[in-house]
Structures are given as structure tokens and as C-alpha cells.
Amino acid sequence: MNLTTSLADTLPTLARLHEQAARQAASEGAELNAQMLLATIVARYPGPTSWTDIEAETEPVVTAYPSRVIALVNDPDTAQTQEPVRVGLLSARQSNGVAAIRGELLTAALQGRAFVEGAAIAASWSASGIPTVVWWNGPAVTGDHLFEDMLDIADRILVDSSAVTDLPADFEVLNDVVQGSHHARVTDALWLRLLAWRQAFAQAFDQPAARIDLEHVRSVELAVQQSPGGHAAALLLVGWIASRLGWRLDSRTAQGWRLAAGDHEVDVICEPSSTTDGLIEMVRLSAPTSRYLAYMPSPEDIVVDCQSDLAPITHVAVRRPPPTRPRLRLDDLVTGGAHYPVFQQSVALARTLATA
Amino acid sequence: MSMNVQALDTALGVNPLREGLSFQEAPPGHTLIIFGGSGDLAARKLIPALYNLERNALLPSSLAVVGLGRRPMDHQSYRVRQHEATTSFSRTGKPDPELWNAFQQGLYYVRGDFSTHAGYEDLKRELAEIETRHGTGGNRIFYLATQPSLFPEIIRLLGETGLNRGPGATRIVIEKPFGRDLATALALNTITNNVFDESQIYRIDHYLGKETVQNVLVLRFANVIFEPVWNRRYVDSVQITVAESVGLEGRGTYYEEAGVLRDMVQNHIMQLLALVAMEPPVDFQADSIRDEKVKVLRALRHLEPDQVARNVMRASYGAGFVDGREVPAYRDEDGVAPDSTTETYLAARLLIDNWRWKGVPFYLRSGKRLAKRASEIAIQFNEVPHLLFGDSNPDGVPPNVLALRIQPDEGVSITFEAKQPGLGMRVRPVRMDFGYGQSFAEESPDAYERLLLDVMLGDQTLFIRRDETEAAWRAVMPILEAWEADPASRLPTYEAGRWGPRQAGDLLRADGFRWRRL
């Protein structure tokens, strides 16, 4: 159910759609479930994108997390459109067979300055009393008017560092916005992609005996996809491990970095992965008497093989759905993106490594 | 390898890689030994719950499950049988073949006579082999899923054969009922605590594993708007309902001995009451929460024998229609004596003598073959002290009600007054509703999934401590004793498929209340 309308008439149109839905449900003898929105989502589309495409990638998210989605679409041809706004309700059938409204989708096709000033539209259309989350659809940027406005009006901005082009510069920017004191927190879809790796390693070292090995790690080897996204993933993952364990940059090496870990050093070695599946293929932590090898036997699984004289558990496995874009966005909504201090520290160290 | 996991954990502190990862901590390796491993509970609940934990990658990879029983069966037959059961009873349907194949490698069946020392010595040998094969670290959980009458003997023999202290952490899970009265509960607790330390004992009431039951704590203690009015100054009454539409489901013999008081009230309803009425705990540690629950149970006003009839009513169901199907009367069910006086319905008015709740009636009701399956806690607030809109509303306005729906349609609703559109000042109650299913699309785990994981993690928060179960028995003993002293030749009946006997309404009417329509 959707209608086209004008910018000024958007919210009344949305109200009319709700009334229609209620009347229709009543005429069918069904109970229309009261809608309970949990978030306003502002989705930025830097290029022309159809209603159908936006609806398709939005629906799985709002079905699980009822939200009002405001899609700001940069469309140079929008001047030819008399009614650049389309408003619709997204509904899903529940397990009891009753259809329930799960979300609202408001798309605005904008061009030029109207797109750049899209934050004003987002602010006026946001539902009151619930968080506003931005899907930026790209890496963090500086000097972008819309991004900077969003830092002020949103509660969270989900960027995606797997789309970086210039590692040192982009990590500098990411670090600036993550450490900055804005209203919005900046979270990263790439960080969420790494969640299964982080879970797997955390699980391996949940066994207390294995924690002794952590203090003696001498090398971290990674097999990484040869792409900016793969390198960005490696930086964030190494940034996470190193910041959690208190390691600091010592020097850059031919294959990676040397880190100072108290009374010893740790060599981080990045090698090209042999497959194109996934940004990271393998991570191995080695100590003199132990080795923890994490790999992906399938796209949904990460296994850590633990070879240690101390740890009784020989392997742990983490199973997670493949990190599709809707999945990552949902994770961001449900978890609040990141445990922020841990994310901040990881980004800070990743930036240090990227710019070394 | 033999090592004291807890001591090491303390010495090494927290896992630095765990910080910020909010997902469930993975438990260490374990062997779960199920007494009654070929029985109904294992097939319907335990194995499907374990499989679903595996499906969510929440189990340690070094987990072995050993089903114990008397009937002859080899490991492979046991695995096939549990696969069929999981297909039938798992909330996620038929198991994924690859995942099941990996999971079933850790399933074993050991046949034996577990009423003798020899059976336990054999078990020890089997465990040593299985633990080496799976690298479980020697952590063991003994799960008593047998008839309750066998619990004392199993516990005693576990102690006598040294299985109460293993190479790793050893825990025991005991299913309700914890005794059939205070005396037997005390005896069972004494036997259990002679063999196991209280920190090893997990008394399971699966109701506590339900998400919505845990949400009672979240609603109360993660929101500032409810707690200030959560007391006698603002609350007029509390109703707790645990209604079932099902009958005995083949458990006639058990139910004849139990009745709804032992089957539901002493455990599930007392736990709900404790969670609703407890003071805020100092933290979310198991003992902090259990300390507060025990205080509530101890503060329940003791009913004198002559007060029981005025405050408690019981009944049994007659024939009727449930879900369009004719069902027999309780006395005509299999396994039930034709002259049975076992109650299938109970309604009670209880009072809590403490500062927070003095004078606020807590109305409890539970029964079988009622109109529908519904569990709810309803907090009814006082009427406004002075109604400004009395001229337009000569009958007054109904009080605010906060309803916590436990099952089904889990959620929370609040009823409040709103102005009816129009030129007058008519006031009409409206309902604001939160539904779990609407706001959270992900399916809640089964209670046993949560509870089994907690046992492996050593978290006793959702399990019942010795003094809790004893306090709950003390609260209901006056009722049992009064009934025993004055046995009814015939209980009032209610038509199956209705909301219980008419007399149950009288209990509230005297106080100016009525049962909520669910």
C-alpha cells in the first residue's frame, strides 16, 4: 500500500494510509495490530534508486525491527517528477496469520542542494521519542554537509568502512568522527561484519586456562582478501585484538607491523587470502607453546582450533547468518551498533596502524 | 586434564576479548548425564533444547550427553529416537541434517540399574571414557528427570560412589516437585545438601526460564515510572492467573496425587508472586535476587485453619466443551478415582505483611480445562481520589490496570482513561499495548534452553534456592492441612471450557473486585 505525494503533504498522507489500513482490517473482521515503532531510520542513497529496490532491502529489517524509514534519494532527474515523495506502509503476516504493520517507508527523490540539505527533511519527518539511525551507505566522510548535519540530529550513523578507497585517509576520518563529541555515535558495518570473528576468539579465551596463552602471543597472521575492504577489515580486527590486549605500535614491517606487548613483541603478518569468499580467510595467534587458528569452513561458521598445553577445549565454533546488508543493519539496530569504548579503542589503534 | 576452573577464572580475571561482546558467554565443556534419559522430559524438552542451543552456537563443542535408563538400547538407537523426538518437539522443527549429525556424535545411552552401587561404578567408567573422548574437562551435570520418588536414592548413591565431586565442576539439576509437602521437601533438601553443596544444586522451575517472567524484573527495575507506584499507596489489588485449557494429558495418576496446589501454586505461582512483590535487589546476582524473593514468601500471611475456607476455594472440572471438542469430567479421566477429591482449580486471596504490601490482596487462580490458556499478572491501581468528571460519568471510571501477559501473546498492556471525542466530557478506558511478537520479531528461546545454558554457565539466578522452596511450602501448608483435616466428600465443579466455578467470583466480590476477563 503506497501513495505518491509532495514534500509538504507527506505526514498527512502517512496518516491517511494508516486510516485506510485500519478501515480495511475492520472490514475484513481482522484486528489491526497497533503499530509500535522502535526507530526512525534515515537511509541515504547517493544515486537514483527505485522504490521497489528500497522496499526490498528495507522490508527484512523493519519486519524484525518496526521502524519509520525515510529514504533520501539523490536523483538528478527529480525535477521532472511532480510528486517526488512516495509514502507506504510495510506489513507482514504474523505467526497467528494476522497481518501487522511493521513499518513505514517514506522516500524522497531529491536533487542538488535539496539532497544536501536532506537533514531538514529527516528532522521534520522523524517520529518523536524514538532514536534516529542513519544508514549512510558508504564510509565516513569529512566536509559533507549532509553527514555533518546528521552528526547533529541523529543518534547513530551507520557507515561502512568496507567501501574505503584510501586506507590511511579514510581511517583518519573514521577515527575523527568516532572519537569526536557529536550528538550521533558513528558505528560501522565493517565492525559488525567482524562480529563473528570477535565472538569466536572471545569464546576460545573464555576458558580460563587459555587466557595464560594470551599473555605469550608472539605473532598474529591473517589471510586477507586483496581489496581495500579486506585490508580495512584486517586493520579493524588487529586494532581490536591489540587494543584489548594492550599492545602498541612499535614499527611497520614489510608484511605488516611489529607491536610492543609489554616485555615482548608481536609480529602481525598480513598475507593474501587464497579465496575471494569473505574479507578475512584465516587468523592465527601463535605463542611458544600454543596456537589458535580461526577459519571459516563455511560462510556461516567460524571455527577456532586451539592447540595448547593449557586449554582443555580443542576447538570452538561460532555460527552466524551470513553478513548481508539487511542482517548487518538489523544487528546495528538491535545491539546499538557497538560497545562504544571497545570500538573507539579499536578504531584508534587501526588508524595508528593504517597511517604508520 | 584436571583443573579447578573457578579458581583459575578468579586468578586470571575477566577475558579481555569478551568485553563489549554482549552475546551469551559460551560455557566450558560438560558432560550432561540425564537420569530418565529415555523418558518423556528428555525427549520433549531437554534434547530439543540442547539441539537448539547447538543451532545457535551456544554449546561448547566439547559437550557430551549421556542418557541413563533401564530399557535396553544402544547409542545409535538412542540417537535415532532423540532425532525423532527433536523433529516432533523442537520449536525449530526438523533438525538440520548436517548440524544434527555433528550434535548426535556427543549423544550416548547407558543402560543400568541405578538403584545399586554397581550401576554407578559402571557409570563412572563410562564417563571417564566419554570425557576423554570429548575433552569435557571433567565438568558434569547430573539431571534428575525421573519420577520424583527416585530422587533421594539417586542423590544418596551419587554421594556414596563419589560422583558428587568430579574432576571438574559437578552440578545437579532437580526437577519440580520438590517434595509433596513441607516435611518431604525438608527431607529431600536435607539429603541433597548432605551430598551436594547448595552452590552445586539447581532446582528447576521452568517458568522462571520464560522470557516474559524475566521481563517482570526488567519492567520493574529498568524503568523508573513503575516502581514509585508499586506499593500499597497506589495498588489496590494484584491478580495472578495461570490458566490451562488442557486436561491431564495422560498424567492422571500423577495429578491425582498432586492437584493444582502442588502442581502450579506452590511453585509457578509463588515464583510469579515473589517476582512481582519483591524489593529491588542490590544487584543481578543470583543470591541477591533470591534473598528478596524469600523475604516475600516469608511475609505471606499465615492462614489459620478457620481462614482457609474464606480465602481459598477449590473445585474440579466437570464435563464440557473445550475448543469445540467434548471433554470428560475430571473424575472420568484415566487414572482418576471416580470419587476423587483432587482439586483441578484453585482461587485464593493472600496477603503480604510488609511495608510495601500491607492490606493489598493478591488474588491467585489456576486451573485445568479453563476457557483458554492464559497466564497473566495484573496490577490494579487505586481509583482517583476525586473524580473531576463525575457529572458526565456518574458510574465513575474504571481504575488503571497494568497487565503483564506471560503467555500466550506475551506482552504488557496498560489501561488508562481518555476523553471520548465529542463535546461532552465522557471518559473512556483505552488500552496501550506492547506485544513481544510485534516489537521483537525473533522467536524467544524455550525456557529449557535458557535454563540448561545457565546450569552450564554456573548461573543460579533462575533456579530456586533451598530456603525459597521451603518458604513456598510453608505458605501453602495451612491450606493443605486444612483440607486434610476437613476432607470434602465432593468438590464443587465447574464446566470444562469456562473460567472456573461461580464461587471463585465470591472471593473477590466481597472485596469489591472481580476476576479479569482474559
XYZ file of N, CA and C in Angstrom, chain B residues 42 54 70 95 99 102 210 240 249 261 263 339 374 444 478 480:
48
model
N 13.195 -35.826 28.691
C 14.398 -35.766 27.850
C 14.006 -35.605 26.389
N 22.751 -25.741 20.298
C 23.812 -26.059 19.321
C 23.584 -25.271 18.033
N 16.719 -47.758 32.050
C 16.679 -49.205 32.293
C 16.431 -49.989 31.011
N 15.429 -31.110 12.550
C 16.823 -30.671 12.655
C 17.529 -30.620 11.296
N 23.924 -30.429 10.947
C 24.088 -29.981 12.321
C 23.747 -31.110 13.298
N 26.497 -33.658 13.568
C 27.588 -33.258 14.469
C 27.136 -33.357 15.926
N 11.122 -18.564 31.316
C 10.338 -17.884 30.278
C 10.769 -16.426 30.179
N -3.044 -12.824 39.891
C -2.111 -13.693 39.150
C -2.904 -14.894 38.658
N -3.618 -34.897 30.036
C -2.627 -35.337 29.036
C -1.913 -36.614 29.467
N -2.740 -27.269 43.559
C -1.952 -26.569 44.580
C -0.485 -26.978 44.506
N 0.872 -28.747 41.935
C 1.366 -28.744 40.561
C 1.690 -27.327 40.074
N -14.294 -41.189 42.812
C -14.718 -40.340 43.933
C -13.593 -39.363 44.331
N -3.896 -19.091 29.433
C -3.510 -17.693 29.612
C -2.863 -17.528 30.971
N 11.459 -16.278 20.859
C 12.085 -16.452 22.169
C 12.584 -17.883 22.309
N -0.746 -24.419 55.397
C -2.030 -24.274 56.101
C -3.214 -24.701 55.229
N -3.120 -27.016 52.751
C -3.103 -28.482 52.665
C -3.598 -29.107 53.965
